[in-house]
Structures are given as structure tokens and as C-alpha cells.
CSV table of C-alpha atoms in Angstrom, one decimal:
chain,number,residue,atom,x,y,z
A,1,ASP,CA,-43.8,1.1,8.7
A,2,THR,CA,-46.2,-1.0,6.5
A,3,ALA,CA,-45.0,-1.4,3.0
A,4,VAL,CA,-48.2,-1.6,0.9
A,5,SER,CA,-51.2,-0.7,2.7
A,6,GLN,CA,-54.6,-0.8,1.6
A,7,THR,CA,-58.1,0.7,2.9
A,8,PRO,CA,-60.5,-0.4,3.8
A,9,LYS,CA,-59.9,-4.0,4.7
A,10,TYR,CA,-63.6,-4.9,4.5
A,11,LEU,CA,-66.3,-3.5,2.6
A,12,VAL,CA,-69.9,-4.5,2.5
A,13,THR,CA,-72.1,-2.5,0.0
A,14,GLN,CA,-75.3,-2.9,-1.7
A,15,MET,CA,-75.6,-3.7,-5.5
A,16,GLY,CA,-75.6,-0.6,-7.5
A,17,ASN,CA,-73.3,1.3,-5.2
A,18,ASP,CA,-70.0,3.1,-6.0
A,19,LYS,CA,-66.9,2.3,-4.0
A,20,SER,CA,-63.3,2.9,-3.9
A,21,ILE,CA,-60.5,1.0,-2.5
A,22,LYS,CA,-57.1,3.1,-1.7
A,23,CYS,CA,-53.6,1.8,-1.9
A,24,GLU,CA,-50.5,3.3,-1.0
A,25,GLN,CA,-46.8,2.0,-0.9
A,26,ASN,CA,-43.8,3.4,0.7
A,27,LEU,CA,-41.3,1.4,-0.9
A,28,GLY,CA,-40.4,3.8,-3.6
A,29,HIS,CA,-41.6,1.5,-6.4
A,30,ASP,CA,-42.4,2.4,-9.9
A,31,THR,CA,-44.9,-0.2,-10.7
A,32,MET,CA,-48.3,-0.8,-8.8
A,33,TYR,CA,-51.0,-3.5,-9.5
A,34,TRP,CA,-54.6,-4.5,-8.6
A,35,TYR,CA,-55.1,-8.1,-8.4
A,36,LYS,CA,-58.8,-10.1,-7.8
A,37,GLN,CA,-58.9,-13.1,-5.8
A,38,ASP,CA,-62.3,-14.8,-6.3
A,39,SER,CA,-64.1,-17.3,-4.1
A,40,LYS,CA,-62.0,-20.1,-5.1
A,41,LYS,CA,-58.8,-18.3,-4.2
A,42,PHE,CA,-57.7,-17.5,-7.7
A,43,LEU,CA,-55.5,-14.4,-8.2
A,44,LYS,CA,-55.5,-12.7,-11.5
A,45,ILE,CA,-54.2,-9.2,-12.8
A,46,MET,CA,-56.5,-6.6,-13.4
A,47,PHE,CA,-54.5,-3.3,-13.7
A,48,SER,CA,-51.0,-2.2,-13.4
A,49,TYR,CA,-49.5,1.4,-13.4
A,50,ASN,CA,-45.9,2.3,-14.1
A,51,ASN,CA,-45.1,5.7,-12.7
A,52,LYS,CA,-48.8,6.8,-13.2
A,53,GLU,CA,-49.2,5.2,-16.6
A,54,LEU,CA,-51.3,2.5,-17.2
A,55,ILE,CA,-49.7,-0.6,-18.5
A,56,ILE,CA,-51.9,-3.6,-18.1
A,57,ASN,CA,-55.8,-3.6,-18.3
A,58,GLU,CA,-56.9,-7.0,-18.4
A,59,THR,CA,-60.2,-7.1,-19.9
A,60,VAL,CA,-61.6,-5.6,-16.8
A,61,PRO,CA,-65.2,-4.3,-17.2
A,62,ASN,CA,-65.1,-0.7,-17.5
A,63,ARG,CA,-67.2,0.0,-14.0
A,64,PHE,CA,-63.6,-0.6,-12.6
A,65,SER,CA,-61.6,2.6,-12.9
A,66,PRO,CA,-58.0,2.8,-11.5
A,67,LYS,CA,-56.4,6.0,-10.7
A,68,SER,CA,-52.9,6.9,-9.8
A,69,PRO,CA,-52.2,10.3,-8.7
A,70,ASP,CA,-48.4,9.8,-8.0
A,71,LYS,CA,-46.4,6.7,-8.2
A,72,ALA,CA,-46.9,5.9,-4.5
A,73,HIS,CA,-51.0,5.4,-4.7
A,74,LEU,CA,-53.2,3.4,-6.9
A,75,ASN,CA,-56.9,3.8,-6.2
A,76,LEU,CA,-59.7,1.4,-7.4
A,77,HIS,CA,-62.9,2.9,-8.0
A,78,ILE,CA,-65.8,0.6,-8.8
A,79,ASN,CA,-69.3,1.9,-10.2
A,80,SER,CA,-72.5,0.2,-10.3
A,81,LEU,CA,-71.3,-2.8,-8.1
A,82,GLU,CA,-72.7,-6.1,-8.9
A,83,LEU,CA,-72.9,-9.3,-7.0
A,84,GLY,CA,-70.0,-10.9,-9.1
A,85,ASP,CA,-67.9,-8.2,-7.8
A,86,SER,CA,-67.6,-9.7,-4.4
A,87,ALA,CA,-64.1,-10.8,-4.1
A,88,VAL,CA,-60.7,-9.8,-2.2
A,89,TYR,CA,-58.7,-7.2,-4.0
A,90,PHE,CA,-55.0,-6.9,-3.4
A,91,CYS,CA,-53.0,-4.0,-4.3
A,92,ALA,CA,-49.2,-4.7,-4.7
A,93,SER,CA,-46.2,-3.0,-5.9
A,94,SER,CA,-42.8,-4.0,-7.5
A,95,GLN,CA,-39.5,-2.6,-8.8
A,96,PHE,CA,-37.8,-4.4,-11.5
A,97,ARG,CA,-34.0,-4.7,-10.6
A,98,GLY,CA,-32.9,-6.7,-13.7
A,99,ALA,CA,-30.6,-9.4,-12.7
A,100,GLY,CA,-31.5,-9.6,-8.7
A,101,ASP,CA,-34.3,-9.1,-6.6
A,102,THR,CA,-37.7,-8.7,-8.3
A,103,GLU,CA,-40.4,-9.1,-6.2
A,104,ALA,CA,-44.2,-8.0,-5.5
A,105,PHE,CA,-45.0,-6.8,-2.3
A,106,PHE,CA,-48.6,-7.2,-1.4
A,107,GLY,CA,-51.3,-5.4,0.8
A,108,GLN,CA,-53.2,-7.3,3.4
A,109,GLY,CA,-56.3,-7.2,0.9
A,110,THR,CA,-59.9,-5.7,0.8
A,111,ARG,CA,-62.8,-8.1,1.0
A,112,LEU,CA,-65.5,-6.7,-0.9
A,113,THR,CA,-68.9,-8.1,-0.3
A,114,VAL,CA,-71.7,-6.9,-2.5
A,115,VAL,CA,-75.2,-7.7,-1.2
B,1,ALA,CA,-49.3,-16.8,-23.2
B,2,GLN,CA,-48.1,-18.2,-20.0
B,3,THR,CA,-49.7,-20.6,-17.8
B,4,VAL,CA,-49.0,-22.0,-14.2
B,5,THR,CA,-50.6,-25.0,-13.1
B,6,GLN,CA,-50.6,-26.7,-9.6
B,7,SER,CA,-52.2,-30.2,-9.9
B,8,GLN,CA,-52.6,-30.7,-5.9
B,9,PRO,CA,-55.3,-28.9,-4.6
B,10,GLU,CA,-54.9,-30.0,-1.2
B,11,MET,CA,-52.0,-31.6,1.0
B,12,SER,CA,-51.4,-32.5,4.6
B,13,VAL,CA,-48.2,-33.4,6.6
B,14,GLN,CA,-47.6,-34.0,9.8
B,15,GLU,CA,-45.4,-31.5,12.0
B,16,ALA,CA,-41.4,-32.0,11.5
B,17,GLU,CA,-42.0,-34.1,8.2
B,18,THR,CA,-41.4,-32.9,4.8
B,19,VAL,CA,-43.7,-32.2,2.1
B,20,THR,CA,-43.3,-31.0,-1.5
B,21,LEU,CA,-45.8,-29.1,-3.5
B,22,SER,CA,-45.8,-29.3,-7.3
B,23,CYS,CA,-45.9,-26.7,-9.9
B,24,THR,CA,-45.5,-26.7,-13.5
B,25,TYR,CA,-45.6,-23.7,-16.0
B,26,ASP,CA,-45.8,-22.9,-19.7
B,27,THR,CA,-43.9,-20.4,-21.5
B,28,SER,CA,-41.8,-19.6,-24.5
B,29,GLU,CA,-39.6,-17.2,-22.5
B,30,ASN,CA,-36.2,-17.9,-21.9
B,31,ASN,CA,-35.5,-15.7,-19.1
B,32,TYR,CA,-37.9,-15.2,-16.2
B,33,TYR,CA,-38.9,-15.4,-12.8
B,34,LEU,CA,-40.8,-18.0,-10.5
B,35,PHE,CA,-42.1,-17.4,-7.0
B,36,TRP,CA,-43.9,-19.2,-4.2
B,37,TYR,CA,-46.2,-17.1,-2.3
B,38,LYS,CA,-47.8,-18.2,0.9
B,39,GLN,CA,-51.3,-16.9,2.0
B,40,PRO,CA,-52.2,-18.2,5.6
B,41,PRO,CA,-55.6,-17.5,6.9
B,42,SER,CA,-54.8,-13.7,7.9
B,43,ARG,CA,-55.1,-13.2,4.2
B,44,GLN,CA,-51.6,-11.5,3.7
B,45,MET,CA,-49.7,-12.6,0.7
B,46,ILE,CA,-46.1,-13.5,1.7
B,47,LEU,CA,-43.0,-14.2,-0.6
B,48,VAL,CA,-41.6,-17.6,0.3
B,49,ILE,CA,-39.0,-18.1,-2.0
B,50,ARG,CA,-37.8,-16.7,-5.7
B,51,GLN,CA,-35.9,-18.3,-8.6
B,52,GLU,CA,-34.3,-16.6,-11.6
B,53,ALA,CA,-34.7,-18.9,-14.7
B,54,TYR,CA,-31.1,-18.3,-15.9
B,55,LYS,CA,-29.7,-19.4,-12.4
B,56,GLN,CA,-29.1,-23.0,-12.4
B,57,GLN,CA,-28.8,-23.3,-8.6
B,58,ASN,CA,-32.0,-24.2,-6.7
B,59,ALA,CA,-33.1,-21.2,-4.2
B,60,THR,CA,-33.2,-22.1,-0.6
B,61,GLU,CA,-34.6,-19.9,2.2
B,62,ASN,CA,-34.1,-21.8,5.6
B,63,ARG,CA,-36.6,-24.8,5.6
B,64,PHE,CA,-37.9,-23.9,2.2
B,65,SER,CA,-36.1,-25.0,-1.0
B,66,VAL,CA,-37.1,-25.5,-4.7
B,67,ASN,CA,-36.4,-28.0,-7.3
B,68,PHE,CA,-36.1,-25.9,-10.6
B,69,GLN,CA,-36.2,-28.0,-13.6
B,70,LYS,CA,-36.1,-25.4,-16.6
B,71,ALA,CA,-36.2,-28.0,-19.4
B,72,ALA,CA,-39.1,-29.8,-17.7
B,73,LYS,CA,-40.6,-26.5,-16.8
B,74,SER,CA,-41.2,-27.7,-13.1
B,75,PHE,CA,-40.9,-25.8,-10.2
B,76,SER,CA,-41.7,-27.5,-6.9
B,77,LEU,CA,-41.5,-26.4,-3.3
B,78,LYS,CA,-40.1,-28.5,-0.6
B,79,ILE,CA,-40.7,-27.6,3.1
B,80,SER,CA,-38.7,-29.4,5.7
B,81,ASP,CA,-39.4,-29.7,9.4
B,82,SER,CA,-43.0,-28.5,8.6
B,83,GLN,CA,-44.4,-26.5,11.4
B,84,LEU,CA,-48.0,-25.6,12.2
B,85,GLY,CA,-47.4,-22.1,11.3
B,86,ASP,CA,-46.8,-23.4,7.9
B,87,THR,CA,-50.7,-24.3,7.4
B,88,ALA,CA,-51.5,-21.9,4.4
B,89,MET,CA,-52.6,-21.7,0.8
B,90,TYR,CA,-49.4,-21.7,-1.5
B,91,PHE,CA,-49.3,-20.4,-4.9
B,92,CYS,CA,-46.7,-20.8,-7.5
B,93,ALA,CA,-46.3,-17.8,-9.6
B,94,PHE,CA,-44.6,-16.7,-12.9
B,95,MET,CA,-43.1,-13.4,-14.2
B,96,LYS,CA,-41.6,-12.5,-17.4
B,97,HIS,CA,-38.0,-11.0,-17.0
B,98,VAL,CA,-39.2,-7.5,-18.1
B,99,ASN,CA,-40.0,-4.1,-16.3
B,100,THR,CA,-43.8,-3.5,-15.3
B,101,ASP,CA,-44.6,-7.4,-15.8
B,102,LYS,CA,-47.5,-9.1,-13.9
B,103,LEU,CA,-47.6,-12.0,-12.0
B,104,ILE,CA,-49.3,-15.2,-13.2
B,105,PHE,CA,-50.6,-17.4,-10.6
B,106,GLY,CA,-51.6,-21.0,-10.3
B,107,THR,CA,-54.8,-22.1,-8.6
B,108,GLY,CA,-52.8,-22.8,-5.2
B,109,THR,CA,-52.6,-26.0,-2.9
B,110,ARG,CA,-53.8,-25.6,0.6
B,111,LEU,CA,-51.6,-27.1,2.8
B,112,GLN,CA,-52.5,-28.4,6.4
B,113,VAL,CA,-49.7,-29.2,8.8
B,114,PHE,CA,-51.0,-31.4,11.8
B,115,PRO,CA,-49.5,-32.0,15.2
């Protein structure tokens, strides 16, 4: 009954390769996100989608392309991987409830290592 | 633009004692949410506590409480009766009170609870 699940948990790949990370949420939320956590543990938003529509794109290189086939899924495809892409990538989802109960639920993260 | 500052990179506390983690933020918004997330070595991001800016009463969740000072833009986390399982990175985060908005994180405080 995992709320936000992302696969794979670990990904080791060579420079120049193309890879994808998948994310699914079963919470019925409308909004999904990708965050990147760098080697110093700093977390920063990359993208957000609301009902399959791209809402936020935070100056991420266009080698990163999110895709949302439906509101329960948000995948991240990365082309031509570079050493600097090594990080932990978190998927999250949220549902804005106005005067109550908003929070973001996170997946367990994908540790991407580019060698 | 909103910013979140955590000025304590590392803190340590003895088991059963109380510790306070600091967080300040900057925003021109009047209504927003503030959060504390915990990230243990397992990497999972876990919501600890949430505060809505329009609520004057400080949020409390069991051993965790906040001191929210809206005018000072301060949002500290107090952990009472610290337990070994509280050892983790703690992130303060801000979110505007609008649908689809993103979390803006501080740089984190690494808390070590020792026996």
C-alpha cells in the first residue's frame, strides 16, 4: 500500500547513456513533482505537473524530460547523462486542500550514479 | 522569491534531552505553509510537522512542537525527550498557499542523538 513509489531505487550508468525513472502515486493527488537532492543534501524542485499538465519547470537542462501519461504517474527521462547528474531524485505528490491539510508525500528516492 | 535558511548544519543531543532546530524564511506572502521533514539514513522523506501561517497556535505532534513567529519569519522545531531514532537530517520547508506550488527547502540540519 505504498503511497508514492518510484523505480528503480538505485541506478548506475555510464556517461552518455539515456535512462528513465518511474513514479506512481495511489493517493489520488492531482499534483506530482520531481525534486533533486545533490551531494550536499540540498533539495530543489525540478518539475511539477497538475493533472498531466506541466506547471513548474525550474531551469532544468532540456536533457531532462518529464512525462505524465495520467495524473497518477510522472516519469523522468534523462538523455546523454553527465557526471553532474549524479544525485538522488525524489518523486512527490500533493493535494492542495485549502485551509487544512496540504502536505507533500515523497517516494523513497532514486540514487543515480553516473560513471 | 522565497528563501529558507537553516543556520545549524549539525546539532547533537543526548537521549531524553530537548533540542531546538532553527529555521528562518523570507517571503512577501501573507498566507503559506511551513513544514519540517525528517530524512533518516534510509533516505525516506517523512513529514514531522506542519504549520499554516494564518494559524497563530503553534503546531504540536507528540514530542515535536514548533515555535512559529510570523513577524520574525522564524519557525523552529523543538524535539522533546529525544530518542536514538530521531537521528536524521531535518529540513525546514516553505510552500505558498496556492494549488500546485512547490516546496522550498532549507539546507538541512544533521541531528545526532547519542546515548
